[in-house]
Coordinates of C-alpha atoms in Angstrom, one line a residue:
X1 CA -19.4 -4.6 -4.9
X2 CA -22.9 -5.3 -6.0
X3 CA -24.5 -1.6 -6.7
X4 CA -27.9 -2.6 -6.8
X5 CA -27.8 -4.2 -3.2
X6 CA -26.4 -1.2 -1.4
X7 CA -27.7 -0.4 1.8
X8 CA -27.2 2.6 3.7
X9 CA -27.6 0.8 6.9
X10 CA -24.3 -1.7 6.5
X11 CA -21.9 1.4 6.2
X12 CA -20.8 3.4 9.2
X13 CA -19.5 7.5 9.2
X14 CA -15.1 6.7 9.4
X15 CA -14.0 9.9 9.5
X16 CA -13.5 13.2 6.6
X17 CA -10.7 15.8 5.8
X18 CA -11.3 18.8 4.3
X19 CA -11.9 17.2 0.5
X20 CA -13.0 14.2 1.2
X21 CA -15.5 11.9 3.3
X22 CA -15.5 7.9 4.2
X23 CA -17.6 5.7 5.2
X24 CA -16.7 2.1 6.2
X25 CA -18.5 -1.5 5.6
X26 CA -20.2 -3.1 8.5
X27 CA -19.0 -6.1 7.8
X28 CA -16.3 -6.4 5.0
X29 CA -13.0 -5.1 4.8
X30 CA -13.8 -1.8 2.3
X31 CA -14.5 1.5 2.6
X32 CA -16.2 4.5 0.1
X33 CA -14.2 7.7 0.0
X34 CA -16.8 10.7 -1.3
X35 CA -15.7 14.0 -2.5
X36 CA -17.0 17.0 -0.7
X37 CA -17.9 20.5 -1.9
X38 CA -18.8 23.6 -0.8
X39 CA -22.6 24.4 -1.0
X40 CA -22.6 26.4 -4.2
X41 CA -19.7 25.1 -6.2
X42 CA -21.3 22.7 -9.0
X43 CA -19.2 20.2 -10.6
X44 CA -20.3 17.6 -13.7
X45 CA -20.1 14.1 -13.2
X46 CA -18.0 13.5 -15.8
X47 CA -15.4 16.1 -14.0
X48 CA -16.1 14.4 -10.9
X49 CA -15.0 10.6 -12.2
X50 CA -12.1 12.4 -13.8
X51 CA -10.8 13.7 -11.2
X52 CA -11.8 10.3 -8.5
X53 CA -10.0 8.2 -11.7
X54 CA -7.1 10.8 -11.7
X55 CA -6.4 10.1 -7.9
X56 CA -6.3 6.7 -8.4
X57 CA -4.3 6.7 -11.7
X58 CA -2.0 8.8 -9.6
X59 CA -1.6 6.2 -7.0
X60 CA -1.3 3.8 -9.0
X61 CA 1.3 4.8 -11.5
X62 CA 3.5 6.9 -9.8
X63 CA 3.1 7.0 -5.8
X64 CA 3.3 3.1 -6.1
X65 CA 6.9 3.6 -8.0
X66 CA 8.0 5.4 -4.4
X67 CA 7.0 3.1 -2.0
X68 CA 6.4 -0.3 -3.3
X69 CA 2.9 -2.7 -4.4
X70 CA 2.7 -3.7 -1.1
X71 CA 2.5 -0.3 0.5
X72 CA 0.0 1.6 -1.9
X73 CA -3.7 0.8 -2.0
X74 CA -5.2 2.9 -5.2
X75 CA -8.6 1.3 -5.0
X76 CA -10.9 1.8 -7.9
X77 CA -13.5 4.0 -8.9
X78 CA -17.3 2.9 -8.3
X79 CA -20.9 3.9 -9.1
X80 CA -23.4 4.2 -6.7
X81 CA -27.1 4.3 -6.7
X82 CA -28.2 7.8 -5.8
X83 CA -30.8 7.4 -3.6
X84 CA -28.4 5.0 -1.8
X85 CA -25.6 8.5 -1.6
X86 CA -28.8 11.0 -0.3
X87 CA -29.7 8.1 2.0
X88 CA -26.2 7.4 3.7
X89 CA -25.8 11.4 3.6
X90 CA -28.8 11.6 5.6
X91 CA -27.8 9.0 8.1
X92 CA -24.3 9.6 8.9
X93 CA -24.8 13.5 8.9
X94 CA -25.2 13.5 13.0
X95 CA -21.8 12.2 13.5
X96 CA -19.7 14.5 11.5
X97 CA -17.8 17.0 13.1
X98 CA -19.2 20.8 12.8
X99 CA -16.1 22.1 11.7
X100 CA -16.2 20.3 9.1
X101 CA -20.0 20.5 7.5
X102 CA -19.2 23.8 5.8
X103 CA -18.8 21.5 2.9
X104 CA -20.9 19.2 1.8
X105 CA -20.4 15.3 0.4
X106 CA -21.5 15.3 -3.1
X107 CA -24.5 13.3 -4.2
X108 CA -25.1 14.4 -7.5
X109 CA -22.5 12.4 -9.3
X110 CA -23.2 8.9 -7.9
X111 CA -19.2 8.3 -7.9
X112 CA -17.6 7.2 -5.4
X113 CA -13.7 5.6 -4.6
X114 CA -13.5 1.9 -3.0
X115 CA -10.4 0.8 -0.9
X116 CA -9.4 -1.4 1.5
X117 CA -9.9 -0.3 5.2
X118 CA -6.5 -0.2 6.5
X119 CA -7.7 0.1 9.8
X120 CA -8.5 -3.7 9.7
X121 CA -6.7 -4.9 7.2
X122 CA -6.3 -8.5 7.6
X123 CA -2.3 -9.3 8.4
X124 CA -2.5 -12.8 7.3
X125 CA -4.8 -15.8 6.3
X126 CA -5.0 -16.8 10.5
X127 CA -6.1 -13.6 11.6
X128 CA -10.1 -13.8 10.8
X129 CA -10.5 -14.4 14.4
X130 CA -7.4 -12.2 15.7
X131 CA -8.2 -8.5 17.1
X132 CA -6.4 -5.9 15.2
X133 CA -4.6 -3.2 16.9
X134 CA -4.1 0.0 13.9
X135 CA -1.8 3.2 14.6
X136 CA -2.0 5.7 12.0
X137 CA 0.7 8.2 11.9
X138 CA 1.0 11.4 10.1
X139 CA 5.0 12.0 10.2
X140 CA 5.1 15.2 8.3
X141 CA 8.7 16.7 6.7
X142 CA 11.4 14.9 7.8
X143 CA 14.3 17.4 6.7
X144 CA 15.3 21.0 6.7
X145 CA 15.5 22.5 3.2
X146 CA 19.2 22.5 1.9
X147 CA 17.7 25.0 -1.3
X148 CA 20.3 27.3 -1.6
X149 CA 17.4 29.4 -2.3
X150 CA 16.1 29.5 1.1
X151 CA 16.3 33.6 1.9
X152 CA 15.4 33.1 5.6
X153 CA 18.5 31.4 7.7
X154 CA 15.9 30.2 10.5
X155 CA 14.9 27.8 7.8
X156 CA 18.2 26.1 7.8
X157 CA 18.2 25.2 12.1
X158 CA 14.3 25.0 12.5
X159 CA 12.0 22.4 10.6
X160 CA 8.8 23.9 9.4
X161 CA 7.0 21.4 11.8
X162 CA 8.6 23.1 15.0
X163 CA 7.9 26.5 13.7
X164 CA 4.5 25.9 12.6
X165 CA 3.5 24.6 15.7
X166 CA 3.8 28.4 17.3
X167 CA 1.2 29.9 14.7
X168 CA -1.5 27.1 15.0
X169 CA -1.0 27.6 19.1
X170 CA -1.7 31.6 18.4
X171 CA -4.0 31.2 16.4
X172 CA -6.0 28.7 18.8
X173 CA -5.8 25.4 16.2
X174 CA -4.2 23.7 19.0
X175 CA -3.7 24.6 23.2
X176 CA 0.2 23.6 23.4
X177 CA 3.3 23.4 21.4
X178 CA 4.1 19.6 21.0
X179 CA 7.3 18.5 21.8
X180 CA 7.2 16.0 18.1
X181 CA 10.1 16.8 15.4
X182 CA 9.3 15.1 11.9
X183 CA 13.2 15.3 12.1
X184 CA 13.5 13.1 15.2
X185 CA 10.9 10.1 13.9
X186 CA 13.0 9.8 10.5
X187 CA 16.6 9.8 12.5
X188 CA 16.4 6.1 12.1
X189 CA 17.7 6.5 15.8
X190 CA 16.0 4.2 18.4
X191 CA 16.4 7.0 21.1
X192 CA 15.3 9.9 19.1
X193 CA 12.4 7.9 17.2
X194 CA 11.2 6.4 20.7
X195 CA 11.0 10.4 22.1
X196 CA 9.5 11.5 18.8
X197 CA 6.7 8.3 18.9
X198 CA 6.2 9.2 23.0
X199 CA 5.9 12.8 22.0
X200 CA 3.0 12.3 20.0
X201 CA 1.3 10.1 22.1
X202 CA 1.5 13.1 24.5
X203 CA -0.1 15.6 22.2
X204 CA -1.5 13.6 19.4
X205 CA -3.4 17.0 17.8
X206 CA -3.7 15.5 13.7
X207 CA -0.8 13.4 13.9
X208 CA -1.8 9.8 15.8
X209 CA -4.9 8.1 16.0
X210 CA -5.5 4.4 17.5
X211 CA -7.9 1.8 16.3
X212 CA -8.6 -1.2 17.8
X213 CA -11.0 -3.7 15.2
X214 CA -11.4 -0.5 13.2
X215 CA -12.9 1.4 15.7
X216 CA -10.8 5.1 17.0
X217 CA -9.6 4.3 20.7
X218 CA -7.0 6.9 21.0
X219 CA -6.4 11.0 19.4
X220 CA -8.1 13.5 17.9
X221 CA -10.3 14.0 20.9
X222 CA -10.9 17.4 22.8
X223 CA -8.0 18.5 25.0
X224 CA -8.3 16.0 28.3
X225 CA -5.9 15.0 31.0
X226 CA -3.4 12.9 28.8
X227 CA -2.5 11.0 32.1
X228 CA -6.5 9.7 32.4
X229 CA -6.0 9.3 28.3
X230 CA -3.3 6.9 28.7
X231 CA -4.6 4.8 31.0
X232 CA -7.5 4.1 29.2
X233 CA -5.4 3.5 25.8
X234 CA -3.3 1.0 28.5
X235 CA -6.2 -1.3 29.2
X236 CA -7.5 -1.1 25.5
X237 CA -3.4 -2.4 25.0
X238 CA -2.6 -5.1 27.9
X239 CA -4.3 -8.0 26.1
X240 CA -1.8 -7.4 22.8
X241 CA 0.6 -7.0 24.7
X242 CA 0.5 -9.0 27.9
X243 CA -1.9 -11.6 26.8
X244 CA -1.2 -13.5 30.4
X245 CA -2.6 -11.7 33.1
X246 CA 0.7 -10.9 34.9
X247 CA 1.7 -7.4 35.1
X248 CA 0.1 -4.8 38.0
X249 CA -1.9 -2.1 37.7
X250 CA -1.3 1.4 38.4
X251 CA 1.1 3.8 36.5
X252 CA 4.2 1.3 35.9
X253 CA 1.8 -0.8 34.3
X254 CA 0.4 2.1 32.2
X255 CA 4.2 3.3 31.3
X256 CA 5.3 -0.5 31.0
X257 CA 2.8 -1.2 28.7
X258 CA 3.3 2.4 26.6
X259 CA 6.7 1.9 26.1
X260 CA 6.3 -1.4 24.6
X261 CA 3.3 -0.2 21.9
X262 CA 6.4 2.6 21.4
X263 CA 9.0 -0.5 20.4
X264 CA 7.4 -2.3 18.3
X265 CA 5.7 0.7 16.1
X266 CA 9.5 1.8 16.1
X267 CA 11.1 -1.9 14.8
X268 CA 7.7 -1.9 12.2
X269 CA 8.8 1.1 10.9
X270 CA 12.0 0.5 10.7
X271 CA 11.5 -3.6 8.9
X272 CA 12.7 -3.1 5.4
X273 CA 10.2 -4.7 3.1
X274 CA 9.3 -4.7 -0.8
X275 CA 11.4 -3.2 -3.7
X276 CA 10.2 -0.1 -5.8
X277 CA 11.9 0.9 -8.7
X278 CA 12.4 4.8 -6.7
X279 CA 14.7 2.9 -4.7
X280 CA 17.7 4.2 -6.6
X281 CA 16.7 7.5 -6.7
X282 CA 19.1 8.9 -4.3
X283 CA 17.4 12.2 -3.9
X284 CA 20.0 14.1 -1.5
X285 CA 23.2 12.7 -0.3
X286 CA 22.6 12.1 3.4
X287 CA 25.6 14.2 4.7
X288 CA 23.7 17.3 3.2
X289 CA 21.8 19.2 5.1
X290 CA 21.4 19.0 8.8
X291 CA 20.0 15.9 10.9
X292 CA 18.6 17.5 13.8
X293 CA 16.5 20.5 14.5
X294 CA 17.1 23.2 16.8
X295 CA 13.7 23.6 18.6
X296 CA 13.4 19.6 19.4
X297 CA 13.3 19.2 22.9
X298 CA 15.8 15.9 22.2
X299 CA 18.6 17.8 20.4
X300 CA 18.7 20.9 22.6
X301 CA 19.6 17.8 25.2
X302 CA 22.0 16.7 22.9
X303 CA 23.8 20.0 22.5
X304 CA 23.8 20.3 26.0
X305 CA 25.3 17.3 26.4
X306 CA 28.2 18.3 24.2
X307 CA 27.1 16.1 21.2
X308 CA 26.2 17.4 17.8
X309 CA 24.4 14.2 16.4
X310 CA 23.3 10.8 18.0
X311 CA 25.0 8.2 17.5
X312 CA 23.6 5.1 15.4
X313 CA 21.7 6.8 13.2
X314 CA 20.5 6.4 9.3
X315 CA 17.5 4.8 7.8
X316 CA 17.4 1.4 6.4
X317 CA 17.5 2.1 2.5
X318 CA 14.2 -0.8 2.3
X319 CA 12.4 1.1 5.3
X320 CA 9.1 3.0 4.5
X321 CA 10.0 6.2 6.3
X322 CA 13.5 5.9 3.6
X323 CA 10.8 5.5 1.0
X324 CA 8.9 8.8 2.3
X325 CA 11.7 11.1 2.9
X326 CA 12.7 10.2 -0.6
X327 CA 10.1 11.4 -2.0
X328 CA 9.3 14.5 0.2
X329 CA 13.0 15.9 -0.9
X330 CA 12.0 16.2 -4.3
X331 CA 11.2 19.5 -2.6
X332 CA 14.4 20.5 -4.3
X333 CA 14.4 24.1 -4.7
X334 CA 12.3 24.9 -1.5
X335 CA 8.8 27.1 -2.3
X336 CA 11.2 29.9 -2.4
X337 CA 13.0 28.6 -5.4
X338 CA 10.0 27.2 -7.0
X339 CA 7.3 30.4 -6.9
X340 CA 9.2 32.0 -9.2
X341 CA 8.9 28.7 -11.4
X342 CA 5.2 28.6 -11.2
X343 CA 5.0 32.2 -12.1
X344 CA 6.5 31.5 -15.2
X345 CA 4.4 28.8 -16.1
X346 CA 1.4 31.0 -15.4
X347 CA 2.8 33.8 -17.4
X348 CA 2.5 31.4 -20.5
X349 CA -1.2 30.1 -19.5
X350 CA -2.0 33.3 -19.5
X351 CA -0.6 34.3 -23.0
X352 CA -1.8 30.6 -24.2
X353 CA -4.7 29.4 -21.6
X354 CA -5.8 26.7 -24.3
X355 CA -2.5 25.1 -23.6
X356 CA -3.5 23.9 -20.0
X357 CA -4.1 20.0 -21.2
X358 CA -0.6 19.8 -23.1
X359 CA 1.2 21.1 -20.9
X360 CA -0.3 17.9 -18.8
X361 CA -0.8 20.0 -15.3
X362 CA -3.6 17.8 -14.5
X363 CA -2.5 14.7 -15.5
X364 CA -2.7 11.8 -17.0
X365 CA -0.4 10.9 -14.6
X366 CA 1.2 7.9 -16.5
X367 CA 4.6 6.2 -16.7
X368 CA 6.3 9.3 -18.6
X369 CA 4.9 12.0 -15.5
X370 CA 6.9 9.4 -13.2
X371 CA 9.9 9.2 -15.7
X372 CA 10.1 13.1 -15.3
X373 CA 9.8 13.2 -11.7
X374 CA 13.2 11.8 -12.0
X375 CA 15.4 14.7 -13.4
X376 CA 16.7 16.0 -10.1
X377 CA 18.4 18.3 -11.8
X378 CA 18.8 22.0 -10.2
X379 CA 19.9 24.3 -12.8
X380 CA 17.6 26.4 -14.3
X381 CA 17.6 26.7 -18.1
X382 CA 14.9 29.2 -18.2
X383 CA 12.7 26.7 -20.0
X384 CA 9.0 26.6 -19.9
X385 CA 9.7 22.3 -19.4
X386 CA 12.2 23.1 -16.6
X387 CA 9.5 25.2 -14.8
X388 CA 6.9 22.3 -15.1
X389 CA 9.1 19.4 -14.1
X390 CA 10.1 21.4 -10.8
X391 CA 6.2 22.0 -10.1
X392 CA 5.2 18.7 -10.6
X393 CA 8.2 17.6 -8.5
X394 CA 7.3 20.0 -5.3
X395 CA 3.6 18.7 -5.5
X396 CA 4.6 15.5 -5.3
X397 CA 7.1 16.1 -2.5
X398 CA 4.2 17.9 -0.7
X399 CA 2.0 14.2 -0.7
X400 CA 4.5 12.5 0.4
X401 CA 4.9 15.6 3.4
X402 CA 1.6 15.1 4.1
X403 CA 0.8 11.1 3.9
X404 CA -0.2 8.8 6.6
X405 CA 1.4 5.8 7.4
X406 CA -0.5 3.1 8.9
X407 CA 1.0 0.4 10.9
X408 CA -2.0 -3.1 11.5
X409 CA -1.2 -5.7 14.0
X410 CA -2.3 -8.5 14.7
X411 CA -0.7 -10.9 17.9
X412 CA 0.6 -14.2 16.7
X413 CA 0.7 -17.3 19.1
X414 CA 3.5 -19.5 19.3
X415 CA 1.9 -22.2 17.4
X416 CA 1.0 -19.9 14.2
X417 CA 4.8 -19.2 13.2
X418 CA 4.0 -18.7 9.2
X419 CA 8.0 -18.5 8.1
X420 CA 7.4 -16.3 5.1
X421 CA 5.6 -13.7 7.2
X422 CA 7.3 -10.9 9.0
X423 CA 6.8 -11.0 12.9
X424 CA 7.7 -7.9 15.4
X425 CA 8.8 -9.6 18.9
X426 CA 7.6 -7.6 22.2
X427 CA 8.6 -8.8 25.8
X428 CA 5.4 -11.3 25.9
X429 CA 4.0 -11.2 22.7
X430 CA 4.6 -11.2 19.1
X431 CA 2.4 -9.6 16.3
X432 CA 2.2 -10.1 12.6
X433 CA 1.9 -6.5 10.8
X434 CA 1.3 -4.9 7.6
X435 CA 2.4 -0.9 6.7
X436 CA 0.8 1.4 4.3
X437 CA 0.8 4.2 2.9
X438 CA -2.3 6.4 2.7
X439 CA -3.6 9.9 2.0
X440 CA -1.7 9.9 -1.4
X441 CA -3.8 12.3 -3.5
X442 CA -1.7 14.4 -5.6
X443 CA -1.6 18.4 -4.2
X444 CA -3.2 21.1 -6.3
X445 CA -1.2 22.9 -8.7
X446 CA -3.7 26.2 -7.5
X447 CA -2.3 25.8 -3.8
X448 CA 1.2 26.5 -4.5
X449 CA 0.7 30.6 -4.2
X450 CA -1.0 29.7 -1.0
X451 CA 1.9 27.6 0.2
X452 CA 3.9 30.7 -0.8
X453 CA 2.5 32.8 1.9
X454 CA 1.9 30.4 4.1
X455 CA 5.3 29.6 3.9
X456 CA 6.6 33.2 4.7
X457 CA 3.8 33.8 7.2
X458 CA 5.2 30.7 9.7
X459 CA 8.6 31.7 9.2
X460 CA 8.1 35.2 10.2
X461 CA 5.7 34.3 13.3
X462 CA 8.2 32.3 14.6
X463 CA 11.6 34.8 13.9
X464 CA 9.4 37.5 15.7
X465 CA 7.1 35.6 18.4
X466 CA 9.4 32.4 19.3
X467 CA 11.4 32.9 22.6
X468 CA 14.6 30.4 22.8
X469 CA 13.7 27.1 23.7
X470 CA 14.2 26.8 27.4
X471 CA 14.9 23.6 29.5
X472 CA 12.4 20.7 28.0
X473 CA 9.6 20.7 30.8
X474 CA 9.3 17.7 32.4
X475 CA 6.0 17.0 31.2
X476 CA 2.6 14.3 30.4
X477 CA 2.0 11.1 32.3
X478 CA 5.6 9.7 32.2
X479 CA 8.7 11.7 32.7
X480 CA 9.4 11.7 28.7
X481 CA 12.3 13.9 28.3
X482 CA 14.6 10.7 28.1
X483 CA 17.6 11.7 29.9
X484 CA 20.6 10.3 27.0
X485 CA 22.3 7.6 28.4
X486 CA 24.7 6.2 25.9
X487 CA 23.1 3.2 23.3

């Protein structure tokens, strides 16, 4: 990237979360990812490369161990021209969301991060030409803490997902409970992973988003009429998926043509794909700890069927959502079990504050903090090192609970058969993808009192506020409570 030829005008606003903002190339495949701050809070530049290079370094050296080269996208740190920063701030502020400009994107330091966009990221060598179809999915925890720390039983039948969704509806973040289960998606079940993926397409809230050549077609709008929502994501769909004209209009087309988007996001995530040396780090045996959760719509259906588990069910060990549970049970002693952990370690700080940088809470995050991350050990020595390998495990469990997976296709004609590419078959089509992994910055070491209350304050909501989940509603633009035939 030539620094001295940047012009505000090429790059376009992509969207922000609440640290950071990006804005995407015109024409070429790279974004910029800023930091923001609020108003007042001054940070050097030096600070501010630190931390940018600490993100990637992070990335690079020890999220890539989980999930593979081909899945993680560090990107490098750059420096920008400032007027080139106040000018692009100036331009894109218009389009920002106002819940979001309470902070602001920093200037000052000229740094910036550059990365591939992912939302057109080019499947193969023949796909220049080739519209790109991107979901993005934000799956959340996949399990239910086995901790024998875990003080509240609820904990143990109820994925935080499901029981956070009651708070954010009281407290007005969202208008409805959605019927998604983290627990469901990683099943590895067709049925269950198809209700989970249809689930969100219903209520997409933070979860999915849609891009078609980069551009958002689908989630994160204002609460419409999902039914008018899907027909317009239907006709943005038909040509990937029914290239040939042939299939009716009207809602069977519109549920047809939903159902297969659902399949072949479902086989992508489930294609097993390139080695990482995690890969043997069998975190929790998979008969511990339960496989369903009791306030998904699909399991109550199950247990009212008489069955305790689906059938068929398991991750492929090469899958990416194998690769992500992996790492979010690193969560091995639950924030219950770990508080009292990080109140030991800030005990010493306090006693010995210049001791911040050896005890390496901020980094460098290098091959030894990954070699660490491997004690899975549970037994507590009383140690100040036991205390800081648990810490650094939870926060990396917490990325990996909070990453986003992104899914880019691409169709594929029948003449273009590269063999050493993988292809995903639908009924008329076939589509070369790619999968990764993004939204892999390492969580704060500082947020771990908040995730404490946090923690106590969903759990208690829902013991108190949540009624027993009553027959799923039939509900949304198709009837989605898939009735359980046998596989």
């Amino acid at each position: 990237m030539d620094a001295a030829k940047m012009d505000e005008n090429e790059w376009t606003y992509h969207g922000e979360g609440n640290k950071s903002l990006v804005v995407a190339h015109a024409q070429r495949c790279v974004v910029l990812r800023f930091l923001k701050f609020p108003p007042n809070r001054n940070k050097t530049s030096e600070e501010i490369f630190r931390h940018l290079q600490n993100i990637v370094d992070f990335g690079k050296n020890v999220m890539m161990e989980f999930f593979g080269e081909n899945y993680v996208h560090h990107g490098e740190v750059v420096q920008l021209p400032l007027d080139f920063v106040k000018q692009l701030c100036s331009k894109i502020q218009a389009e920002r969301p106002e819940s979001r400009c309470d902070k602001d994107l920093d200037t000052l330091s000229g740094y910036a991060m550059c990365l591939p966009n992912l939302t057109r990221l080019h499947t193969s060598h023949f796909a220049e030409h080739r519209p790109i179809l991107c979901v993005e999915i934000k799956p959340k925890c996949g399990f239910i803490p086995f901790s024998r720390h875990v003080t509240q039983e609820m904990k143990h039948k109820v994925c935080r997902y499901c029981m956070h969704q009651h708070l954010k509806v009281a407290t007005g973040k969202w208008k409805q409970i959605s019927k998604y289960c983290p627990l469901d998606l990683f099943s590895g079940n067709k049925q269950r992973m198809h209700f989970a993926l249809t689930s969100l397409l219903q209520e997409a809230q933070n979860n999915l988003k849609i891009f078609k050549n980069g551009e958002l077609i689908y989630g994160c709008r204002d609460q419409r009429d999902s039914a008018a929502d899907w027909n317009e994501l239907a006709c943005h769909l038909k040509p990937f998926f029914y290239p040939s004209n042939g299939l009716v209009g009207g809602p069977h087309c519109t549920r047809t043509i939903i159902k297969e988007l659902i399949q072949v996001i479902t086989l992508t995530l489930l294609s097993s794909t390139d080695k990482c040396r995690a890969g043997d780090l069998k975190v929790v045996p998979s008969s511990q700890g339960r496989s369903c959760c009791e306030a998904s719509p699909f399991s109550r259906e199950l247990l009212r069927n008489g069955k305790s588990h689906a059938e068929g069910s398991g991750l492929p060990r090469g899958c990416l959502l194998y690769k992500t549970l992996q790492a979010q049970m690193l969560d091995l002693l639950d924030i219950e079990g770990l508080y009292p952990l990080y109140r030991r370690i800030e005990r010493h700080l306090q006693e010995f504050p210049e001791e911040r940088d050896l005890l390496q809470i901020d980094g460098p995050y290098d091959e030894a903090f990954y070699q660490k991350l491997r004690d899975l050990s549970t037994e507590d020595d009383g140690t100040l090192a036991y205390a800081l390998t648990k810490v650094q495990q939870y926060r990396v469990a917490m990325t990996a609970k909070d990453c986003s997976i992104m899914i880019a296709l691409t169709p594929c004609l029948q003449d273009e058969c590269p063999e050493q590419r993988p292809l995903i078959p639908s009924s008329r089509a076939r589509f070369a993808f790619s999968v990764s992994v993004l939204d892999l910055d390492l969580k704060p070491y500082e947020s771990i009192p908040h995730q404490h209350k946090l923690d106590g304050k969903i759990v208690g909501y829902y013991v108190k506020n949540a009624q027993p989940p009553k027959e799923p509603a039939q509900g949304g633009p198709e009837d989605c409570t898939l009735l359980l035939h046998s596989v």
